[in-house]
Short mmCIF file of C-alpha atoms in Angstrom, two decimals:
data_model
loop_
_atom_site.label_atom_id
_atom_site.label_comp_id
_atom_site.label_asym_id
_atom_site.label_seq_id
_atom_site.Cartn_x
_atom_site.Cartn_y
_atom_site.Cartn_z
CA UNK T 170 58.93 85.96 105.02
CA UNK T 171 56.43 84.20 108.50
CA UNK T 172 58.56 84.72 111.90
CA UNK T 173 59.53 81.07 112.47
CA UNK T 174 59.26 78.71 116.36
CA UNK T 175 62.00 77.81 117.62
CA UNK T 176 60.84 74.14 117.51
CA UNK T 177 59.34 74.36 114.35
CA UNK T 178 61.75 71.38 112.62
CA UNK T 179 60.74 68.06 113.68
CA UNK T 180 63.40 66.23 112.49
CA UNK T 181 63.19 62.53 111.32
CA UNK T 182 65.86 60.99 110.23
CA UNK T 183 64.64 60.33 106.97
CA UNK T 184 62.97 62.64 105.94
CA UNK T 185 66.23 65.09 104.62
CA UNK T 186 67.95 61.66 103.04
CA UNK T 187 65.04 59.69 102.64
CA UNK T 188 62.26 58.68 99.67
CA UNK T 189 58.57 60.85 99.76
CA UNK T 190 56.42 59.06 101.66
CA UNK T 191 54.36 56.64 99.10
CA UNK T 192 51.90 58.46 97.03
CA UNK T 193 48.38 58.37 98.26
CA UNK T 194 46.77 59.35 94.08
CA UNK T 195 45.50 57.14 92.55
CA UNK T 196 46.78 53.36 92.54
CA UNK T 197 49.21 51.96 90.17
CA UNK T 198 47.35 50.53 87.52
CA UNK T 199 44.65 53.77 87.12
CA UNK T 200 48.57 55.79 87.28
CA UNK T 201 49.59 53.43 84.87
CA UNK T 202 46.53 53.73 82.19
CA UNK T 203 46.34 56.84 82.24
CA UNK T 204 50.27 57.22 81.39
CA UNK T 205 49.58 54.80 78.12
CA UNK T 206 46.12 56.84 76.92
CA UNK T 207 48.27 60.07 77.04
CA UNK T 208 51.31 58.54 74.80
CA UNK T 209 48.38 56.59 71.94
CA UNK T 210 47.30 60.34 71.92
CA UNK T 211 50.84 61.59 71.19
CA UNK T 212 52.13 58.98 69.23
CA UNK T 213 51.38 59.68 64.92
CA UNK T 214 51.36 55.72 63.84
CA UNK T 215 53.63 56.67 60.98
CA UNK T 216 56.42 55.61 60.66
CA UNK T 217 56.91 55.69 64.94
CA UNK T 218 57.31 59.27 65.13
CA UNK T 219 55.61 61.93 67.40
CA UNK T 220 52.58 63.77 66.87
CA UNK T 221 53.06 67.07 66.19
CA UNK T 222 51.11 69.76 65.26
CA UNK T 223 51.50 73.18 62.37
CA UNK T 224 51.19 76.46 63.74
CA UNK T 225 48.46 77.56 61.56
CA UNK T 226 46.83 73.83 60.46
CA UNK T 227 45.13 70.97 62.99
CA UNK T 228 46.85 68.42 61.43
CA UNK T 229 50.36 67.25 61.52
CA UNK T 230 53.01 69.40 60.50
CA UNK T 231 55.28 68.56 57.37
CA UNK T 232 58.08 70.93 57.74
CA UNK T 233 60.07 68.96 60.46
CA UNK T 234 61.17 72.56 61.71
CA UNK T 235 58.24 74.02 62.21
CA UNK T 236 56.28 71.51 64.19
CA UNK T 237 55.16 72.21 67.56
CA UNK T 238 54.65 69.22 70.51
CA UNK T 239 50.71 68.18 69.36
CA UNK T 240 47.70 70.79 70.44
CA UNK T 241 45.11 69.40 72.34
CA UNK T 242 41.53 68.02 71.10
CA UNK T 243 40.00 70.42 72.67
CA UNK T 244 39.68 73.68 73.93
CA UNK T 245 39.95 74.12 77.75
CA UNK T 246 39.04 77.19 80.13
CA UNK T 247 42.59 78.40 80.47
CA UNK T 248 41.50 82.08 79.96
CA UNK T 249 39.76 83.87 82.03
CA UNK T 250 38.54 85.51 79.14
CA UNK T 251 38.18 83.25 76.25
CA UNK T 252 38.71 79.13 75.41
CA UNK T 253 42.21 78.91 74.15
CA UNK T 254 44.54 75.64 72.73
CA UNK T 255 46.75 74.39 74.29
CA UNK T 256 49.80 72.05 74.06
CA UNK T 257 49.68 68.30 74.68
CA UNK T 258 53.12 66.59 75.65
CA UNK T 259 54.00 63.22 77.85
CA UNK T 260 54.27 66.40 80.82
CA UNK T 261 51.33 67.67 81.51
CA UNK T 262 52.77 71.12 82.56
CA UNK T 263 54.04 71.26 79.36
CA UNK T 264 51.79 74.58 79.12
CA UNK T 265 53.27 76.17 82.38
CA UNK T 266 55.62 78.33 81.17
CA UNK T 267 56.79 79.40 76.90
CA UNK T 268 60.33 78.41 77.91
CA UNK T 269 58.96 74.96 79.04
CA UNK T 270 56.53 75.10 75.62
CA UNK T 271 59.80 75.45 73.92
CA UNK T 272 61.55 72.29 74.99
CA UNK T 273 58.87 70.04 75.01
CA UNK T 274 59.10 70.97 70.71
CA UNK T 275 62.52 70.39 70.32
CA UNK T 276 62.81 67.02 71.63
CA UNK T 277 59.36 65.76 69.96
CA UNK T 278 61.18 67.09 66.52
CA UNK T 279 64.46 65.80 67.88
CA UNK T 280 62.08 62.08 67.99
CA UNK T 281 61.13 62.45 65.10
CA UNK T 282 64.11 63.26 63.35
CA UNK T 283 66.10 59.46 65.02
CA UNK T 284 63.00 58.43 63.95
CA UNK T 285 62.87 58.95 60.29
CA UNK T 286 67.03 58.44 60.20
CA UNK T 287 66.12 54.57 61.53
CA UNK T 288 63.69 53.91 59.46
CA UNK T 289 65.58 54.85 56.66
CA UNK T 290 68.62 52.64 57.24
CA UNK T 291 66.65 49.27 58.10
CA UNK T 292 63.18 49.84 56.01
CA UNK T 293 62.10 46.73 57.18
CA UNK T 294 61.73 47.68 61.47
CA UNK T 295 57.96 47.95 62.82
CA UNK T 296 56.67 51.08 63.86
CA UNK T 297 57.24 50.20 67.21
CA UNK T 298 61.29 49.24 67.00
CA UNK T 299 61.40 52.45 64.77
CA UNK T 300 59.57 54.47 68.13
CA UNK T 301 61.24 52.58 70.96
CA UNK T 302 64.90 53.36 69.41
CA UNK T 303 64.38 56.39 68.78
CA UNK T 304 62.82 56.87 72.10
CA UNK T 305 66.07 55.01 73.55
CA UNK T 306 68.24 57.62 72.06
CA UNK T 307 66.68 60.98 72.47
CA UNK T 308 66.55 59.55 76.53
CA UNK T 309 70.40 59.08 76.13
CA UNK T 310 70.63 62.11 75.00
CA UNK T 311 68.95 63.90 78.02
CA UNK T 312 71.32 61.88 80.29
CA UNK T 313 74.46 62.87 78.68
CA UNK T 314 73.59 66.55 78.07
CA UNK T 315 72.70 66.68 82.07
CA UNK T 316 75.50 65.15 82.81
CA UNK T 317 78.48 66.67 80.53
CA UNK T 318 76.65 70.49 80.06
CA UNK T 319 74.33 71.41 82.71
CA UNK T 320 76.02 69.64 85.69
CA UNK T 321 79.29 70.66 84.81
CA UNK T 322 78.46 74.28 84.93
CA UNK T 323 76.00 74.38 87.85
CA UNK T 324 78.59 72.41 90.19
CA UNK T 325 81.93 72.54 89.56
CA UNK T 326 83.46 70.08 86.97
CA UNK T 327 84.75 68.06 89.01
CA UNK T 328 81.88 67.57 91.38
CA UNK T 329 80.58 64.22 90.40
CA UNK T 330 82.29 60.73 91.12
CA UNK T 331 83.32 59.54 87.49
CA UNK T 332 80.99 57.03 86.45
CA UNK T 333 82.02 53.19 87.52
CA UNK T 334 78.97 51.21 85.68
CA UNK T 335 75.49 50.12 87.22
CA UNK T 336 75.77 49.27 91.31
CA UNK T 337 72.63 47.54 92.35
CA UNK T 338 72.93 48.75 96.08
CA UNK T 339 72.20 52.28 94.83
CA UNK T 340 68.82 53.86 95.66
CA UNK T 341 67.87 56.00 93.01
CA UNK T 342 64.39 57.26 94.27
CA UNK T 343 64.56 61.14 94.68
CA UNK T 344 65.44 62.14 98.01
CA UNK T 345 62.72 65.09 100.42
CA UNK T 346 65.08 67.68 100.59
CA UNK T 347 66.48 67.33 97.10
CA UNK T 348 62.54 67.29 95.57
CA UNK T 349 60.97 69.85 97.96
CA UNK T 350 63.88 72.27 98.11
CA UNK T 351 67.43 71.85 96.98
CA UNK T 352 66.18 70.97 93.01
CA UNK T 353 64.64 74.66 93.25
CA UNK T 354 67.25 76.46 93.18
CA UNK T 355 66.73 77.69 90.27
CA UNK T 356 64.00 80.08 91.13
CA UNK T 357 66.39 82.10 91.60
CA UNK T 358 68.21 82.69 88.59
CA UNK T 359 65.09 83.83 86.86
CA UNK T 360 65.13 86.91 85.07
CA UNK T 361 61.76 89.68 84.45
CA UNK T 362 61.47 88.69 80.98
CA UNK T 363 62.27 86.19 78.04
CA UNK T 364 64.14 87.67 75.66
CA UNK T 365 63.26 87.05 72.00
CA UNK T 366 65.81 87.41 69.01
CA UNK T 367 65.86 86.58 65.00
CA UNK T 368 68.94 85.20 63.90
CA UNK T 369 71.26 88.78 64.16
CA UNK T 370 70.92 88.77 67.75
CA UNK T 371 68.03 91.74 67.62
CA UNK T 372 64.63 91.81 69.93
CA UNK T 373 62.02 90.75 67.62
CA UNK T 374 59.11 92.53 66.50
CA UNK T 375 56.98 91.30 68.81
CA UNK T 376 59.14 92.07 71.61
CA UNK T 377 60.99 90.14 74.24
CA UNK T 378 57.80 88.79 76.42
CA UNK T 379 57.05 89.48 80.17
CA UNK T 380 57.97 86.36 82.89
CA UNK T 381 54.50 87.52 84.46
CA UNK T 382 53.35 86.99 80.89
CA UNK T 383 54.83 83.51 79.88
CA UNK T 384 53.14 81.50 82.09
CA UNK T 385 50.26 79.55 80.45
CA UNK T 386 50.01 81.78 77.20
CA UNK T 387 50.45 78.80 74.59
CA UNK T 388 49.36 81.10 72.20
CA UNK T 389 52.40 82.94 72.28
CA UNK T 390 54.58 79.88 70.49
CA UNK T 391 51.66 79.57 68.04
CA UNK T 392 52.70 83.20 67.29
CA UNK T 393 56.44 83.71 67.07
CA UNK T 394 57.38 80.03 67.50
CA UNK T 395 60.43 78.74 69.13
CA UNK T 396 63.15 80.09 67.91
CA UNK T 397 63.18 83.35 69.35
CA UNK T 398 62.98 81.87 72.30
CA UNK T 399 66.16 79.36 72.06
CA UNK T 400 68.23 81.86 70.65
CA UNK T 401 66.93 84.28 73.93
CA UNK T 402 67.93 81.43 76.63
CA UNK T 403 71.13 81.17 75.27
CA UNK T 404 71.99 84.52 74.93
CA UNK T 405 70.45 85.69 78.11
CA UNK T 406 72.17 85.04 81.53
CA UNK T 407 70.76 84.24 84.27
CA UNK T 408 70.17 86.31 87.99
CA UNK T 409 73.02 85.03 90.69
CA UNK T 410 71.31 82.01 92.86
CA UNK T 411 70.87 84.04 95.94
CA UNK T 412 67.95 84.93 97.61
CA UNK T 413 66.11 87.56 95.50
CA UNK T 414 63.35 86.63 93.43
CA UNK T 415 62.14 88.77 90.75
CA UNK T 416 58.18 90.37 91.00
CA UNK T 417 56.90 87.79 88.44
CA UNK T 418 57.85 84.79 90.59
CA UNK T 419 56.59 87.33 93.61
CA UNK T 420 53.43 87.97 92.91
CA UNK T 421 52.03 87.08 89.15
CA UNK T 422 54.02 83.13 89.57
CA UNK T 423 50.58 81.06 87.41
CA UNK T 424 48.52 84.03 86.71
CA UNK T 425 46.78 84.17 83.28
CA UNK T 426 48.69 87.71 81.08
CA UNK T 427 47.18 90.59 83.38
CA UNK T 428 46.12 89.10 86.01
CA UNK T 429 47.28 87.67 89.63
CA UNK T 430 49.33 85.20 90.85
CA UNK T 431 50.72 83.35 93.78
CA UNK T 432 54.37 84.15 95.26
CA UNK T 433 56.66 80.85 94.41
CA UNK T 434 59.00 82.15 97.89
CA UNK T 435 56.33 81.46 100.43
CA UNK T 436 55.38 78.13 98.31
CA UNK T 437 58.79 76.79 98.57
CA UNK T 438 58.78 78.12 102.45
CA UNK T 439 55.81 76.32 103.61
CA UNK T 440 56.48 73.63 101.33
CA UNK T 441 59.92 72.74 103.34
CA UNK T 442 57.32 72.49 106.81
CA UNK T 443 54.52 70.90 105.14
CA UNK T 444 57.07 67.75 103.69
CA UNK T 445 58.47 67.60 106.97
CA UNK T 446 62.36 68.93 106.71
CA UNK T 447 64.17 69.57 109.52
CA UNK T 448 66.17 72.93 109.32
CA UNK T 449 69.09 74.29 107.19
CA UNK T 450 71.53 73.26 109.99
CA UNK T 451 69.89 70.05 110.39
CA UNK T 452 70.06 69.47 106.44
CA UNK T 453 73.57 69.94 106.35
CA UNK T 454 74.33 67.66 109.37
CA UNK T 455 72.64 65.06 107.60
CA UNK T 456 74.77 64.95 104.36
CA UNK T 457 77.68 65.11 106.49
CA UNK T 458 79.15 69.19 106.55
CA UNK T 459 79.49 70.95 109.13
CA UNK T 460 76.94 73.06 111.48
CA UNK T 461 77.29 76.28 111.46
CA UNK T 462 77.73 78.49 114.69
CA UNK T 463 76.60 82.01 113.38
CA UNK T 464 74.78 83.52 110.09
CA UNK T 465 78.19 84.89 108.97
CA UNK T 466 79.42 81.28 108.32
CA UNK T 467 76.56 80.86 106.03
CA UNK T 468 77.39 84.27 103.78
CA UNK T 469 79.92 86.99 104.64
CA UNK T 470 77.99 89.65 103.02
CA UNK T 471 76.28 91.76 106.70
CA UNK T 472 73.26 93.11 104.78
CA UNK T 473 72.53 89.18 104.36
CA UNK T 474 73.23 87.99 107.78
CA UNK T 475 71.56 91.20 108.88
CA UNK T 476 67.73 89.72 106.80
CA UNK T 477 68.91 86.31 108.16
CA UNK T 478 69.00 87.81 111.45
CA UNK T 479 65.63 89.55 111.14
CA UNK T 480 63.90 86.75 110.33
CA UNK T 481 65.45 83.75 112.07
CA UNK T 482 66.08 83.97 115.95
CA UNK T 483 69.39 81.59 115.10
CA UNK T 484 70.74 79.68 112.70
CA UNK T 485 69.38 76.45 113.61
CA UNK T 486 65.83 77.82 112.99
CA UNK T 487 67.00 78.65 109.14
CA UNK T 488 64.24 76.80 106.61
CA UNK T 489 66.24 75.07 104.47
CA UNK T 490 65.77 76.48 101.04
CA UNK T 491 66.26 80.13 102.41
CA UNK T 492 69.39 78.75 104.09
CA UNK T 493 70.64 76.49 100.87
CA UNK T 494 70.61 79.54 98.38
CA UNK T 495 71.98 82.58 100.75
CA UNK T 496 75.48 80.43 101.11
CA UNK T 497 78.75 82.05 99.49
CA UNK T 498 79.00 80.04 96.23
CA UNK T 499 81.73 76.90 96.38
CA UNK T 500 84.60 78.16 93.95
CA UNK T 501 83.82 77.29 90.87
CA UNK T 502 80.32 76.14 91.35
CA UNK T 503 76.82 78.18 90.74
CA UNK T 504 75.73 77.18 93.88
CA UNK T 505 76.56 76.71 98.03
CA UNK T 506 78.21 73.57 99.84
CA UNK T 507 75.23 72.43 101.14
CA UNK T 508 73.01 72.83 97.55
CA UNK T 509 76.10 71.68 95.72
CA UNK T 510 76.44 68.45 98.46
CA UNK T 511 72.85 67.61 97.94
CA UNK T 512 72.94 67.88 94.34
CA UNK T 513 75.78 65.34 94.01
CA UNK T 514 74.63 62.60 95.92
CA UNK T 515 71.56 62.65 94.03
CA UNK T 516 72.20 62.63 90.41
CA UNK T 517 75.27 60.61 91.36
CA UNK T 518 72.72 57.82 92.76
CA UNK T 519 70.13 58.55 89.56
CA UNK T 520 73.18 57.83 87.46
CA UNK T 521 74.63 54.54 89.21
CA UNK T 522 70.82 53.06 90.28
CA UNK T 523 69.90 53.56 87.02
CA UNK T 524 69.57 49.94 85.41
CA UNK T 525 68.67 51.86 81.88
CA UNK T 526 72.00 54.67 81.84
CA UNK T 527 72.93 54.64 78.39
CA UNK T 528 76.58 53.89 79.39
CA UNK T 529 75.95 50.88 80.57
CA UNK T 530 72.77 50.10 78.77
CA UNK T 531 74.05 51.23 74.31
CA UNK T 532 76.24 49.19 72.39
CA UNK T 533 79.18 51.46 73.18
CA UNK T 534 79.32 52.68 68.93
CA UNK T 535 75.42 54.37 69.85
CA UNK T 536 77.32 55.87 72.86
CA UNK T 537 79.68 57.12 70.74
CA UNK T 538 76.92 58.72 68.96
CA UNK T 539 75.11 60.32 71.98
CA UNK T 540 78.20 62.19 73.35
CA UNK T 541 78.59 63.45 69.94
CA UNK T 542 75.03 65.22 70.53
CA UNK T 543 75.02 68.59 72.44
CA UNK T 544 72.20 70.94 73.07
CA UNK T 545 73.22 73.06 70.95
CA UNK T 546 73.74 70.47 67.98
CA UNK T 547 70.24 69.09 68.81
CA UNK T 548 68.75 72.78 68.45
CA UNK T 549 70.48 73.48 65.58
CA UNK T 550 69.09 70.55 63.57
CA UNK T 551 65.92 70.92 64.22
CA UNK T 552 65.12 74.73 63.98
CA UNK T 553 66.60 77.78 61.44
CA UNK T 554 69.27 78.47 64.22
CA UNK T 555 72.09 78.20 63.33
CA UNK T 556 75.97 79.77 63.30
CA UNK T 557 74.83 82.84 65.53
CA UNK T 558 74.31 79.83 68.44
CA UNK T 559 77.02 78.90 70.93
CA UNK T 560 78.24 76.01 71.12
CA UNK T 561 77.61 75.65 74.64
CA UNK T 562 74.57 77.01 75.33
CA UNK T 563 74.47 76.67 79.00
CA UNK T 564 77.60 79.37 79.06
CA UNK T 565 76.92 82.73 77.61
CA UNK T 566 79.04 84.08 75.01
CA UNK T 567 81.03 86.60 76.17
CA UNK T 568 79.72 89.41 73.74
CA UNK T 569 76.71 88.80 75.39
CA UNK T 570 74.94 92.14 77.10
#
């Protein structure tokens, strides 16, 4: 870690709670044009389905449970030793890690499932109407899964305030400290390898995949499919959220297999400084929490206290990403008090300030349909995975090692 000076954190009252500054990138019209170009490449325009590729044939797949996100139309120099085909999705980062590619693939299949159901129910609808209805359902499913499954597991079951309907006075924008520090808690949860399991819970013949080899390696998805990865992700225990990161993201981040990479911890610390985030204690004050007076109030573990004291002259010098990870966890939550407060505040605003939040936007009968869907049901519906998958994939089954 870099040893900070005492006056490194120059606090601005809008830096923690406010939004990042207006983008200085491409003009809005140009970004809008690029978005629609990508969208057109992703649509198949046959009963409103999203374009998908067979693992071994570069044409739209017929077997729903073997489809992937679309293949890029040309090869790219992603690897130093050879050119390879990569996948195309709505998010440009879809090839960054095989777990991301698997999730993009899963929800492409889910969109196509709903497009088929809608078309069968009302054959008179045109492609655009089918596409938009399927898109709305999948977006609602993602919202419901996030707030009904993921966030209760992360923050505790009763941390978020109940939904009371759309509030036009609420700004749903993303807080700087959320995007730059708090929502990067997951980097501490990564394990050195990704498990890949068959239906019997055994490691597949190709073996588990080292995390260092999972970056920008879409060929592993094409070769093994997404089912073994999804079984592994649902079964494997995450690392505890703390100040430790595995070597794969300390030395091999984003490096192609066999090459070196970046140090994610140092990037996160420097990113907070580049964005002008105040220190850990000031962020706590910005969110209405009491300032800590010493390292023991961050964590009772004397080893953690000693490690912090070896780097920072005082608690007021602690970088917010480091301090947030170091906190002892709240009862029933996987994070400490500061992360819990920032995450809850952000996700409440995202929900309450969204005019198209599914509970206020969709008809009541469709809301009930959406809320019956879980991530486990979506996985079972769109893969060959069956009863071996637990009902709540965010919680490891008791039989898991």
